[in-house]
Coordinates of C-alpha atoms in Angstrom, one line a residue:
M1 CA 53.8 -43.6 -37.2
S2 CA 53.3 -46.2 -34.5
N3 CA 57.1 -46.6 -34.1
I4 CA 57.5 -42.9 -33.5
L5 CA 54.7 -42.9 -30.9
R6 CA 56.4 -45.9 -29.2
F7 CA 59.8 -44.2 -29.2
T8 CA 58.3 -41.0 -27.8
A9 CA 56.5 -42.9 -25.0
F10 CA 59.8 -44.7 -24.2
I11 CA 61.6 -41.4 -23.9
F12 CA 59.0 -39.9 -21.6
M13 CA 59.1 -43.0 -19.4
L14 CA 62.9 -42.8 -19.3
I15 CA 62.8 -39.2 -18.3
F16 CA 60.1 -40.0 -15.6
F17 CA 62.2 -42.8 -14.0
I18 CA 65.4 -40.8 -14.1
G19 CA 63.7 -37.8 -12.6
T20 CA 62.1 -39.8 -9.8
S21 CA 65.0 -42.2 -9.1
G22 CA 66.3 -39.9 -6.4
A23 CA 63.0 -39.7 -4.6
E24 CA 63.5 -43.1 -2.9
W25 CA 66.8 -44.4 -1.6
T26 CA 68.3 -46.1 1.4
L27 CA 71.8 -46.0 2.9
P28 CA 72.8 -48.9 5.2
I29 CA 75.5 -48.0 7.8
Y30 CA 77.5 -50.8 9.4
V31 CA 78.5 -50.0 13.0
T32 CA 81.2 -52.3 14.4
S33 CA 82.6 -52.3 17.9
L34 CA 86.2 -53.3 18.2
S35 CA 88.1 -53.8 21.5
S36 CA 91.0 -51.5 22.2
N37 CA 92.2 -53.7 25.1
D38 CA 95.5 -55.6 24.4
N39 CA 95.2 -57.7 27.6
D40 CA 96.3 -61.2 26.8
I41 CA 94.9 -62.7 30.0
Y42 CA 91.3 -61.6 29.3
P43 CA 90.9 -61.6 25.5
P44 CA 88.4 -59.1 24.1
P45 CA 85.0 -60.2 23.0
P46 CA 84.4 -60.8 19.3
P47 CA 83.4 -57.7 17.3
A48 CA 79.7 -56.8 17.4
T49 CA 78.1 -55.2 14.3
Y50 CA 74.8 -53.4 14.1
I51 CA 73.2 -52.2 10.9
C52 CA 71.4 -48.9 10.8
V53 CA 69.5 -47.8 7.7
L54 CA 68.5 -44.3 6.8
G55 CA 66.6 -43.4 3.7
V56 CA 63.9 -41.5 1.9
S57 CA 60.5 -42.6 0.5
I58 CA 57.6 -40.8 -1.0
N59 CA 55.4 -43.0 1.2
A60 CA 57.0 -42.1 4.4
T61 CA 56.0 -39.6 7.1
D62 CA 58.2 -37.8 9.7
G63 CA 56.8 -40.2 12.4
F64 CA 56.9 -44.0 12.8
D65 CA 55.8 -45.9 9.6
K66 CA 55.2 -49.5 10.5
N67 CA 55.6 -50.6 6.8
L68 CA 58.9 -48.7 6.4
D69 CA 60.6 -48.2 9.7
V70 CA 62.2 -51.0 11.8
S71 CA 62.4 -50.8 15.6
A72 CA 65.8 -51.3 17.2
P73 CA 66.5 -53.7 20.1
P74 CA 66.1 -52.4 23.6
P75 CA 69.1 -50.7 25.2
P76 CA 71.7 -53.0 26.6
L77 CA 71.8 -53.6 30.3
A78 CA 75.6 -53.8 30.4
D79 CA 78.4 -51.7 29.1
A80 CA 78.0 -52.5 25.4
L81 CA 77.5 -51.0 21.9
D82 CA 74.3 -49.2 21.4
V83 CA 73.2 -47.3 18.3
Y84 CA 69.7 -46.2 17.1
F85 CA 67.6 -43.5 15.6
P86 CA 65.4 -41.9 18.3
C87 CA 61.7 -41.8 17.6
S88 CA 58.9 -39.9 19.5
H89 CA 56.2 -42.6 18.9
E90 CA 54.1 -43.5 22.0
V91 CA 55.3 -47.1 21.8
V92 CA 58.4 -47.2 19.5
N93 CA 61.1 -44.9 20.6
R94 CA 64.2 -46.6 19.0
L95 CA 64.6 -47.3 15.3
A96 CA 67.2 -49.4 13.4
T97 CA 65.7 -48.2 10.1
D98 CA 64.4 -44.7 9.8
I99 CA 62.8 -43.7 6.5
K100 CA 61.9 -40.1 6.0
P101 CA 59.6 -38.3 3.5
D102 CA 61.1 -36.8 0.4
L103 CA 61.3 -33.2 1.7
K104 CA 63.9 -30.4 1.4
G105 CA 66.4 -30.5 4.2
V106 CA 65.8 -34.1 5.5
S107 CA 67.7 -34.9 8.6
W108 CA 68.3 -37.9 10.9
T109 CA 69.6 -38.1 14.4
M110 CA 71.7 -41.2 15.3
E111 CA 72.5 -41.9 18.9
L112 CA 75.7 -43.9 19.5
I113 CA 77.2 -45.3 22.7
V114 CA 80.7 -46.7 22.4
P115 CA 81.5 -49.1 25.4
S116 CA 84.6 -48.9 27.5
A117 CA 87.9 -50.0 26.0
S118 CA 86.4 -50.0 22.6
V119 CA 86.5 -48.3 19.2
V120 CA 83.6 -48.1 16.9
R121 CA 83.9 -48.1 13.1
M122 CA 81.1 -46.9 10.9
D123 CA 81.2 -48.1 7.2
W124 CA 78.8 -47.4 4.3
N125 CA 78.8 -47.8 0.5
V126 CA 79.4 -44.5 -1.2
E127 CA 77.7 -45.9 -4.3
A128 CA 74.4 -46.0 -2.3
V129 CA 74.6 -42.3 -1.7
P130 CA 72.5 -40.4 -4.2
E131 CA 74.6 -38.6 -6.9
D132 CA 72.7 -35.3 -6.9
I133 CA 72.0 -35.0 -3.1
P134 CA 74.8 -34.1 -0.8
V135 CA 74.6 -36.2 2.4
I136 CA 76.6 -34.8 5.3
M137 CA 77.3 -36.4 8.7
N138 CA 78.0 -34.0 11.5
T139 CA 79.8 -35.8 14.3
G140 CA 80.0 -32.8 16.6
T141 CA 83.7 -32.3 15.8
S142 CA 83.8 -32.8 12.1
Q143 CA 81.7 -32.9 9.0
I144 CA 81.8 -35.9 6.7
N145 CA 80.7 -35.9 3.0
M146 CA 79.3 -39.4 2.9
K147 CA 79.7 -39.5 -0.9
S148 CA 83.5 -39.0 -0.8
Q149 CA 84.3 -40.8 2.5
D150 CA 83.2 -44.3 3.3
Y151 CA 83.9 -44.7 7.0
T152 CA 84.7 -43.0 10.3
T153 CA 85.6 -44.1 13.8
F154 CA 84.6 -43.2 17.4
E155 CA 86.3 -43.8 20.7
T156 CA 84.6 -44.6 24.0
G157 CA 81.8 -42.2 24.8
M158 CA 78.3 -41.0 23.9
Y159 CA 77.6 -39.3 20.6
S160 CA 74.6 -37.6 19.0
L161 CA 75.2 -37.6 15.2
N162 CA 73.3 -35.7 12.6
V163 CA 73.0 -36.7 9.0
I164 CA 71.4 -34.2 6.5
T165 CA 70.6 -34.4 2.8
Q166 CA 71.4 -30.9 1.7
I167 CA 73.1 -27.6 2.6
A168 CA 70.4 -25.6 4.3
Q169 CA 69.6 -22.0 3.3
T170 CA 69.4 -19.5 6.1
S171 CA 66.3 -17.4 6.8
N172 CA 68.0 -14.2 5.9
G173 CA 68.5 -15.4 2.3
G174 CA 72.2 -16.4 2.4
S175 CA 73.7 -19.8 2.3
S176 CA 74.8 -21.1 5.7
G177 CA 78.1 -22.2 4.2
G178 CA 79.8 -23.4 1.1
G179 CA 82.0 -26.4 0.4
G180 CA 82.1 -28.3 3.6
G181 CA 79.4 -26.1 5.2
G182 CA 75.8 -26.9 5.8
S183 CA 73.5 -27.3 8.7
G184 CA 73.1 -29.6 11.7
G185 CA 69.9 -31.5 12.3
S186 CA 68.4 -28.3 13.7
G187 CA 69.1 -26.3 10.5
E188 CA 71.8 -24.2 12.2
A189 CA 75.0 -23.6 10.3
F190 CA 77.7 -26.1 11.4
E191 CA 80.3 -23.4 11.7
N192 CA 78.1 -21.3 14.0
I193 CA 77.7 -24.2 16.6
L194 CA 80.1 -23.9 19.4
I195 CA 78.6 -26.6 21.7
S196 CA 75.9 -29.1 21.0
E197 CA 74.5 -31.1 23.9
T198 CA 71.6 -33.6 23.7
E199 CA 69.8 -35.3 26.6
R200 CA 67.0 -37.8 26.5
E201 CA 64.3 -38.5 29.0
F202 CA 61.0 -40.6 29.0
V203 CA 58.0 -38.4 28.8
N204 CA 54.9 -39.8 30.5
K205 CA 51.4 -38.3 30.9
G206 CA 51.3 -36.2 34.1
S207 CA 55.0 -36.5 34.9
V208 CA 57.4 -33.6 35.4
V209 CA 60.4 -34.2 33.0
S210 CA 63.8 -32.6 33.7
Y211 CA 66.7 -32.5 31.3
N212 CA 70.0 -31.6 33.0
F213 CA 72.9 -30.3 30.9
N214 CA 76.5 -30.4 32.2
S215 CA 78.8 -29.6 29.2
E216 CA 81.4 -27.0 29.9
G217 CA 80.4 -23.7 28.3
N218 CA 76.7 -24.6 28.1
V219 CA 74.8 -21.8 30.0
V220 CA 71.6 -23.9 30.2
Q221 CA 71.5 -25.8 33.5
Y222 CA 68.2 -27.6 33.1
L223 CA 64.9 -27.7 31.1
N224 CA 61.7 -28.8 32.8
F225 CA 58.1 -29.4 31.6
T226 CA 55.1 -31.5 32.4
G227 CA 54.2 -34.3 29.9
L228 CA 50.6 -34.4 28.7
K229 CA 50.9 -37.6 26.8
N230 CA 52.9 -40.9 26.9
S231 CA 55.4 -40.0 24.3
G232 CA 58.3 -42.4 25.0
K233 CA 61.9 -41.2 25.1
I234 CA 62.2 -37.6 23.8
A235 CA 65.4 -35.7 23.1
A236 CA 66.2 -32.1 24.2
K237 CA 69.1 -30.4 22.4
V238 CA 70.9 -27.2 23.4
E239 CA 73.2 -25.5 20.8
I240 CA 75.5 -22.8 22.1
L241 CA 76.4 -20.5 19.2
N242 CA 79.4 -18.4 18.2
N243 CA 77.2 -15.6 16.8
T244 CA 73.5 -14.8 16.3
S245 CA 71.6 -17.9 14.9
T246 CA 71.7 -18.2 11.2
L247 CA 68.0 -19.1 11.4
V248 CA 67.0 -15.5 12.3
D249 CA 67.0 -12.2 10.4
S250 CA 68.5 -9.9 13.0
A251 CA 70.2 -9.8 16.4
P252 CA 68.4 -8.6 19.6
S253 CA 68.8 -5.0 20.4
D254 CA 70.3 -5.4 23.9
I255 CA 73.8 -6.5 24.9
I256 CA 74.2 -10.2 24.1
Y257 CA 75.7 -12.6 26.6
K258 CA 75.0 -15.8 24.7
N259 CA 73.2 -16.9 21.5
L260 CA 71.7 -20.4 21.6
N261 CA 69.1 -22.7 20.1
I262 CA 66.9 -25.0 22.2
W263 CA 65.0 -27.9 20.6
V264 CA 62.7 -30.5 22.1
G265 CA 61.5 -33.6 20.2
N266 CA 60.9 -33.7 16.5
L267 CA 59.5 -30.8 14.4
D268 CA 56.3 -29.5 15.9
W269 CA 56.3 -32.0 18.8
A270 CA 56.8 -29.5 21.7
T271 CA 53.3 -28.0 21.5
P272 CA 50.7 -27.2 24.2
E273 CA 49.0 -30.5 23.3
N274 CA 52.1 -32.5 24.4
I275 CA 53.8 -30.4 27.1
A276 CA 52.9 -27.8 29.7
N277 CA 54.8 -25.3 31.9
P278 CA 58.2 -25.4 30.1
I279 CA 60.9 -23.7 32.1
V280 CA 64.6 -23.0 31.2
N281 CA 67.2 -22.4 33.9
F282 CA 70.4 -20.7 32.8
K283 CA 73.4 -19.0 34.3
V284 CA 75.3 -15.8 33.6
E285 CA 78.9 -15.0 34.6
K286 CA 79.3 -12.3 37.2
S287 CA 82.5 -11.2 35.5
W288 CA 80.5 -10.4 32.3
I289 CA 77.9 -8.4 34.4
I290 CA 80.7 -6.4 36.0
D291 CA 82.8 -5.8 32.9
N292 CA 79.8 -4.7 30.9
K293 CA 78.2 -2.7 33.7
I294 CA 75.0 -4.8 33.3
S295 CA 71.9 -4.3 35.5
K296 CA 70.9 -7.6 37.0
S297 CA 67.2 -6.7 36.7
T298 CA 67.5 -6.3 32.9
I299 CA 69.0 -9.8 32.2
S300 CA 66.5 -11.9 30.3
L301 CA 66.1 -14.8 27.9
N302 CA 64.8 -13.7 24.5
R303 CA 63.0 -16.0 22.1
Y304 CA 62.9 -15.4 18.3
S305 CA 59.4 -16.1 17.0
D306 CA 57.3 -14.8 14.1
G307 CA 60.2 -12.7 12.9
I308 CA 60.8 -10.8 16.1
W309 CA 62.7 -11.1 19.4
N310 CA 60.5 -11.4 22.4
P311 CA 61.9 -10.9 25.9
L312 CA 60.5 -13.6 28.2
E313 CA 59.5 -13.5 31.9
T314 CA 62.8 -14.0 33.7
H315 CA 63.6 -14.3 37.4
A316 CA 66.8 -14.4 39.3
I317 CA 66.8 -17.5 41.6
G318 CA 70.3 -17.7 43.1
E319 CA 74.0 -17.2 42.8
D320 CA 77.4 -18.6 43.7
A321 CA 80.9 -17.2 43.6
E322 CA 81.0 -17.1 39.8
Y323 CA 77.4 -17.1 38.4
L324 CA 74.0 -15.7 38.8
Y325 CA 71.2 -18.2 38.0
F326 CA 67.9 -17.4 36.3
E327 CA 64.7 -19.1 35.2
S328 CA 62.5 -18.2 32.3
K329 CA 59.1 -19.5 31.2
V330 CA 59.2 -20.4 27.5
P331 CA 56.2 -20.6 25.2
G332 CA 58.1 -22.8 22.7
F333 CA 61.6 -23.8 21.4
S334 CA 63.6 -22.0 18.8
P335 CA 66.6 -19.6 18.7
F336 CA 67.2 -17.8 21.9
A337 CA 69.6 -15.1 23.3
V338 CA 70.5 -14.1 26.8
T339 CA 70.8 -10.3 27.0
G340 CA 71.1 -7.4 29.4
K341 CA 71.2 -3.7 29.6
K342 CA 73.8 -1.3 31.0
V343 CA 73.1 0.4 34.3
V344 CA 72.3 4.1 34.3
G345 CA 75.4 6.2 35.1
E346 CA 79.0 5.4 35.2
S347 CA 79.1 3.1 38.2
G348 CA 77.5 -0.3 38.7
G349 CA 78.2 -3.7 37.3
E350 CA 77.1 -5.7 40.3
G351 CA 73.7 -6.3 38.7
I352 CA 71.9 -3.6 40.6
I353 CA 71.0 -0.3 39.2
A354 CA 73.0 2.3 41.0
G355 CA 70.8 5.2 42.1
P356 CA 72.2 8.7 42.8
T357 CA 73.9 9.0 46.2
E358 CA 71.8 10.9 48.7
T359 CA 73.9 13.5 50.6
A360 CA 72.7 15.4 53.7
E361 CA 71.6 18.8 52.6
K362 CA 73.8 21.5 54.2
Q363 CA 71.9 23.8 56.5
P364 CA 73.3 27.4 57.0
V365 CA 75.0 27.7 60.4
Q366 CA 73.4 30.6 62.3
A367 CA 75.9 32.8 64.1
P368 CA 75.0 33.4 67.8
T369 CA 72.8 36.5 68.1
E370 CA 73.8 39.3 70.4
K371 CA 71.4 40.4 73.1
K372 CA 69.9 43.7 72.2
V373 CA 70.4 46.3 75.0
I374 CA 68.9 49.8 75.2
P375 CA 71.6 52.3 74.5
G376 CA 72.8 54.1 77.7
F377 CA 70.9 51.8 79.9
S378 CA 74.0 50.6 81.8
L379 CA 75.1 54.1 82.6
F380 CA 71.6 55.2 83.7
A381 CA 71.4 52.1 86.0
G382 CA 74.8 52.9 87.5
V383 CA 73.9 56.5 88.3
L384 CA 70.6 55.3 89.8
V385 CA 72.4 52.9 92.1
L386 CA 74.9 55.6 93.1
L387 CA 72.0 58.0 94.1
V388 CA 70.3 55.3 96.2
V389 CA 73.6 54.6 98.1
M390 CA 74.1 58.3 98.7
Q391 CA 70.6 58.7 100.0
I392 CA 71.1 55.9 102.5
L393 CA 74.4 57.4 103.8
R394 CA 72.7 60.8 104.4
K395 CA 70.0 59.1 106.6
N396 CA 72.6 57.5 108.6
D397 CA 74.3 60.8 109.2

């Protein structure tokens, strides 16, 4: 009987360990910078290799864990390789090892700077990738299944990479994509992201922070807010979308110019406790306004929150030959849409509602009136004059 109990206990322990083995894992990524310069006079420097580690632990939080996370070196002063996981901790804002809690849809952001005349190669061991958890790297131009591919390369430039642990489900109940699909670090479906641009700025208490975006096709010009705490270097991301965000249940009712997502910091960081007076500046093509006969006064930034689209307070602030520029006060960051309404009537398209043309009211032209004369008055007067003349002639005789 005791042997049966021991065997049963062993089976339960085996099931327990197999069931929890995926709860904690780490994946080292080896980042090596190789020179692409073939100059024989000035030989290239030796390869430099950094090791970044991402992973999951039941003891981790979504912030900085001093017993699990490892800080990265400070950014290089010269043109050199730099790679790290950004962190919103007040002191530590760069990580070489980033361990996340065991949650659904875990994601990491990895910032990579490839120096001039260099190529960076990233390598990892596919055996370290969990068997039952898809781990996808989004490079901005491709999606890599890290279980089936063990390296990738990058040329000179700046990259914001997203690594996720599962294919996200959209809020409207459908999958965001099959096979090579999935979501970026924000949860948006990869195939719906047209442009993704990330900027980072230091956020200090009492300072006005400004993120400027310059990518072609990005309608957001800048994002400003006032920092209420010393939060270190915080990322702001704009995703310009092909269609309505996969994170919402329906599209806004007005005519859509652009669909986009805006995110600041990690989940639940951009709150009234950390920032104040957030403002988004965006631009709209005049050609779109004219072609769609849009009224300038109806153009607005709409935010999706609590299951509905909310038009935000929006003001026109300027224009140039191609664009109108607007500012909107935003209460938070999430999916957005820039929309407008058609003008009333057939004409318009210059951004101003065309009112009815006022024409001068035609007044009836009065014909000149004839002077009323007493009938026979002329004949009577003539006879009277003739009698007077005859009387005078008689006196003279």
